[in-house]
């Protein structure tokens, strides 16, 4: 587990005994520290916080950061008294005192375990060999690689969640039989004092696109955890998603029918949608292996239809009148398709991206096949270049010779990590993060190992269970790595040169330790408040939780903002495999709303443009 940030409260647990660091049951005047059991009916365990020592005081290198270990209640700190018995105590903090500074050294091959090493003399926290009635004393000894009692685990305390006020939709009938809705207070939640509503209660806006038989009986034939309608994202047959199909700035409803092709319901701008109509008819009936996307290929402001099919890549460009031509799509590239003649690309093994790799405003096609990375760029006339005889990079591929990258374990991304406008390749493998920079001539350099985290060996077991994103968490910062790890939300800040700072646990929520699982819960990043920074959004048991970005890469504790769209029965019994949910702007006002495809149809919770307060 990465080192937690200063704001998080922790239990410090000894790996050998499983007992927690704290004061004796009858605390001594000397502040002696022990590890002991804390029974459920007894006092709560001691909580600690890790305060980084400023560089001017510590004189450390990047991987040699020193910390002060501070009691979250008393403010006293872990102290080396240099006593003859080598006992460790908690004591009043002294400014810059070396005996109160500690290095946290990861145990090699043991994810989440650390050795706590004193800066003053290099000795490490260990346990006394003579346990007492009040617990086993914590002492300092020379480091021993084989000693399990010298290994410690940081366990984040339970998250301090709150709930936001909610407004409920109430139907209104007018004298002319017109129907509308009014927002009124809801008693469904007990909001924190002073909280302002941020989302309305959910409202059923369209009896279609649902999983129930009378709402269309929609069922995805192909799992598409990365929904279509976004650049580089694809949707399979049966998928439902949101995309701006007409370039209006509003997200419309889109579905891929196995018999028709793409159907849509246009957003009206008031949070509701038109009835379903055919948007695009495929050349043949869509197959389960076809993948669809809506993207503005040439930068003219009009999204086009792109389909990865048996023969390769088919494109239907959108004309000024909103129609797509040709009707079945033009075969623009005999590659990236699932047929033998198009390379036999398999969605379960070969991720494909539709992105602007050079910053020229035109989208290119990039894919990771068995033997590495293949690339087709658009020229000024909008023509995709044929694939060469060799991959653009013999890495990031499925075969062992290209790295042994597995789609279900090793997420890969195309992002600009240096700010030069060109997209680089970033991937999270077993051992951590690998990077291939794009040169000025458009070629990709040999991958470099840039961070020892976010990999399978560090506890990130799968791409589905532990989603990872590359995005800037500050308004003017470089691209960072953000992941939902075993213990919560982890961020590795980008340095702007393709490298990343050591990962930090920034929020004790949305992780496996807090009960979040891919089978039940969706977790995404979205700018909910319109301040230019991504917030953390999770569809949990009780409903939708949001942790607001403070603007500097830190996040507030999560807040329940909508009693709906959740796994629990009281929140609608939404299921990941049947009920896709999204955050998208359906009004063109610049704020994302919550849209979900439930059993009876499409539900919406409007964004009320309020900033969240936790207390």
PDB file of C-alpha atoms in Angstrom, residues 100-203:
ATOM      1  CA  UNK A 100      11.272  12.079  15.848  1.00  0.00           C
ATOM      2  CA  UNK A 101      11.800  11.551  12.124  1.00  0.00           C
ATOM      3  CA  UNK A 102      11.283   8.202  10.433  1.00  0.00           C
ATOM      4  CA  UNK A 103      11.775   6.612   7.043  1.00  0.00           C
ATOM      5  CA  UNK A 104       9.064   4.260   5.781  1.00  0.00           C
ATOM      6  CA  UNK A 105      10.882   1.553   3.839  1.00  0.00           C
ATOM      7  CA  UNK A 106       8.723  -0.828   1.735  1.00  0.00           C
ATOM      8  CA  UNK A 107       9.372  -4.527   2.324  1.00  0.00           C
ATOM      9  CA  UNK A 108      10.447  -6.019  -0.982  1.00  0.00           C
ATOM     10  CA  UNK A 109       7.960  -8.592  -2.270  1.00  0.00           C
ATOM     11  CA  UNK A 110       5.425  -7.842   0.500  1.00  0.00           C
ATOM     12  CA  UNK A 111       2.852  -5.347  -0.784  1.00  0.00           C
ATOM     13  CA  UNK A 112       1.612  -2.987   1.919  1.00  0.00           C
ATOM     14  CA  UNK A 113       4.302  -3.781   4.519  1.00  0.00           C
ATOM     15  CA  UNK A 114       6.901  -1.280   5.726  1.00  0.00           C
ATOM     16  CA  UNK A 115       9.909  -1.082   8.012  1.00  0.00           C
ATOM     17  CA  UNK A 116       9.820   2.070  10.178  1.00  0.00           C
ATOM     18  CA  UNK A 117      13.428   3.255  10.341  1.00  0.00           C
ATOM     19  CA  UNK A 118      14.757   6.032  12.561  1.00  0.00           C
ATOM     20  CA  UNK A 119      16.518   8.865  10.737  1.00  0.00           C
ATOM     21  CA  UNK A 120      18.818   9.490  13.716  1.00  0.00           C
ATOM     22  CA  UNK A 121      20.578   6.114  13.924  1.00  0.00           C
ATOM     23  CA  UNK A 122      19.043   3.750  11.334  1.00  0.00           C
ATOM     24  CA  UNK A 123      17.485   1.411  13.902  1.00  0.00           C
ATOM     25  CA  UNK A 124      13.961   0.132  13.221  1.00  0.00           C
ATOM     26  CA  UNK A 125      10.775  -0.444  15.200  1.00  0.00           C
ATOM     27  CA  UNK A 126      10.585  -3.963  16.595  1.00  0.00           C
ATOM     28  CA  UNK A 127       8.867  -5.817  19.437  1.00  0.00           C
ATOM     29  CA  UNK A 128      10.335  -6.677  22.824  1.00  0.00           C
ATOM     30  CA  UNK A 129      10.852 -10.389  23.457  1.00  0.00           C
ATOM     31  CA  UNK A 130       8.997 -10.236  26.795  1.00  0.00           C
ATOM     32  CA  UNK A 131       5.269  -9.444  26.359  1.00  0.00           C
ATOM     33  CA  UNK A 132       3.636  -7.866  29.401  1.00  0.00           C
ATOM     34  CA  UNK A 133       0.128  -7.665  30.760  1.00  0.00           C
ATOM     35  CA  UNK A 134      -0.353  -4.253  29.120  1.00  0.00           C
ATOM     36  CA  UNK A 135       0.996  -5.379  25.719  1.00  0.00           C
ATOM     37  CA  UNK A 136       4.336  -5.943  24.044  1.00  0.00           C
ATOM     38  CA  UNK A 137       6.697  -2.975  24.238  1.00  0.00           C
ATOM     39  CA  UNK A 138       7.913  -1.401  21.012  1.00  0.00           C
ATOM     40  CA  UNK A 139      11.688  -1.119  20.896  1.00  0.00           C
ATOM     41  CA  UNK A 140      14.446  -0.153  18.465  1.00  0.00           C
ATOM     42  CA  UNK A 141      16.803  -2.740  16.995  1.00  0.00           C
ATOM     43  CA  UNK A 142      19.181  -3.201  14.096  1.00  0.00           C
ATOM     44  CA  UNK A 143      17.381  -4.119  10.889  1.00  0.00           C
ATOM     45  CA  UNK A 144      16.939  -7.834  10.208  1.00  0.00           C
ATOM     46  CA  UNK A 145      15.457  -8.833   6.836  1.00  0.00           C
ATOM     47  CA  UNK A 146      14.136 -12.087   8.277  1.00  0.00           C
ATOM     48  CA  UNK A 147      12.336 -10.533  11.253  1.00  0.00           C
ATOM     49  CA  UNK A 148       8.574 -10.376  10.698  1.00  0.00           C
ATOM     50  CA  UNK A 149       8.124  -8.374  13.903  1.00  0.00           C
ATOM     51  CA  UNK A 150       9.949  -5.453  12.240  1.00  0.00           C
ATOM     52  CA  UNK A 151       7.272  -5.165   9.552  1.00  0.00           C
ATOM     53  CA  UNK A 152       4.281  -2.864   9.905  1.00  0.00           C
ATOM     54  CA  UNK A 153       1.065  -2.240   8.015  1.00  0.00           C
ATOM     55  CA  UNK A 154      -0.807   1.078   7.807  1.00  0.00           C
ATOM     56  CA  UNK A 155      -4.570   0.511   7.974  1.00  0.00           C
ATOM     57  CA  UNK A 156      -6.715   3.572   7.172  1.00  0.00           C
ATOM     58  CA  UNK A 157      -9.480   4.333   9.652  1.00  0.00           C
ATOM     59  CA  UNK A 158     -13.109   4.073   8.598  1.00  0.00           C
ATOM     60  CA  UNK A 159     -14.104   6.881   6.199  1.00  0.00           C
ATOM     61  CA  UNK A 160     -15.985   9.824   7.690  1.00  0.00           C
ATOM     62  CA  UNK A 161     -18.887   9.960   5.256  1.00  0.00           C
ATOM     63  CA  UNK A 162     -21.773  12.430   5.315  1.00  0.00           C
ATOM     64  CA  UNK A 163     -24.971  12.873   3.344  1.00  0.00           C
ATOM     65  CA  UNK A 164     -26.040  15.805   1.215  1.00  0.00           C
ATOM     66  CA  UNK A 165     -29.491  17.317   1.111  1.00  0.00           C
ATOM     67  CA  UNK A 166     -31.657  16.057  -1.754  1.00  0.00           C
ATOM     68  CA  UNK A 167     -34.515  17.637  -3.658  1.00  0.00           C
ATOM     69  CA  UNK A 168     -37.291  15.381  -4.915  1.00  0.00           C
ATOM     70  CA  UNK A 169     -39.224  15.702  -8.156  1.00  0.00           C
ATOM     71  CA  UNK A 170     -42.928  16.350  -7.682  1.00  0.00           C
ATOM     72  CA  UNK A 171     -45.239  16.094 -10.747  1.00  0.00           C
ATOM     73  CA  UNK A 172     -47.404  19.073 -11.631  1.00  0.00           C
ATOM     74  CA  UNK A 173     -50.542  19.164 -13.787  1.00  0.00           C
ATOM     75  CA  UNK A 174     -51.460  22.474 -15.444  1.00  0.00           C
ATOM     76  CA  UNK A 175     -54.828  23.824 -16.639  1.00  0.00           C
ATOM     77  CA  UNK A 176     -53.882  23.028 -20.248  1.00  0.00           C
ATOM     78  CA  UNK A 177     -53.011  19.373 -19.394  1.00  0.00           C
ATOM     79  CA  UNK A 178     -49.294  20.067 -19.743  1.00  0.00           C
ATOM     80  CA  UNK A 179     -47.088  17.946 -17.462  1.00  0.00           C
ATOM     81  CA  UNK A 180     -44.000  19.278 -15.685  1.00  0.00           C
ATOM     82  CA  UNK A 181     -42.062  18.742 -12.476  1.00  0.00           C
ATOM     83  CA  UNK A 182     -41.146  20.845  -9.477  1.00  0.00           C
ATOM     84  CA  UNK A 183     -38.264  20.306  -7.083  1.00  0.00           C
ATOM     85  CA  UNK A 184     -39.136  20.074  -3.413  1.00  0.00           C
ATOM     86  CA  UNK A 185     -37.347  18.964  -0.230  1.00  0.00           C
ATOM     87  CA  UNK A 186     -36.936  15.233   0.340  1.00  0.00           C
ATOM     88  CA  UNK A 187     -37.074  13.415   3.649  1.00  0.00           C
ATOM     89  CA  UNK A 188     -35.142  10.479   2.216  1.00  0.00           C
ATOM     90  CA  UNK A 189     -31.824  11.625   3.705  1.00  0.00           C
ATOM     91  CA  UNK A 190     -30.666  13.184   6.918  1.00  0.00           C
ATOM     92  CA  UNK A 191     -28.287  15.841   5.549  1.00  0.00           C
ATOM     93  CA  UNK A 192     -25.313  17.220   7.396  1.00  0.00           C
ATOM     94  CA  UNK A 193     -26.042  20.610   9.017  1.00  0.00           C
ATOM     95  CA  UNK A 194     -25.700  23.410   6.494  1.00  0.00           C
ATOM     96  CA  UNK A 195     -25.457  21.127   3.476  1.00  0.00           C
ATOM     97  CA  UNK A 196     -26.797  22.383   0.145  1.00  0.00           C
ATOM     98  CA  UNK A 197     -28.494  20.137  -2.415  1.00  0.00           C
ATOM     99  CA  UNK A 198     -26.169  19.090  -5.215  1.00  0.00           C
ATOM    100  CA  UNK A 199     -28.288  16.565  -7.151  1.00  0.00           C
ATOM    101  CA  UNK A 200     -32.015  16.126  -7.409  1.00  0.00           C
ATOM    102  CA  UNK A 201     -33.748  12.876  -6.662  1.00  0.00           C
ATOM    103  CA  UNK A 202     -33.901  10.601  -9.697  1.00  0.00           C
ATOM    104  CA  UNK A 203     -36.769  10.837 -12.195  1.00  0.00           C
TER     105      UNK A 203
END
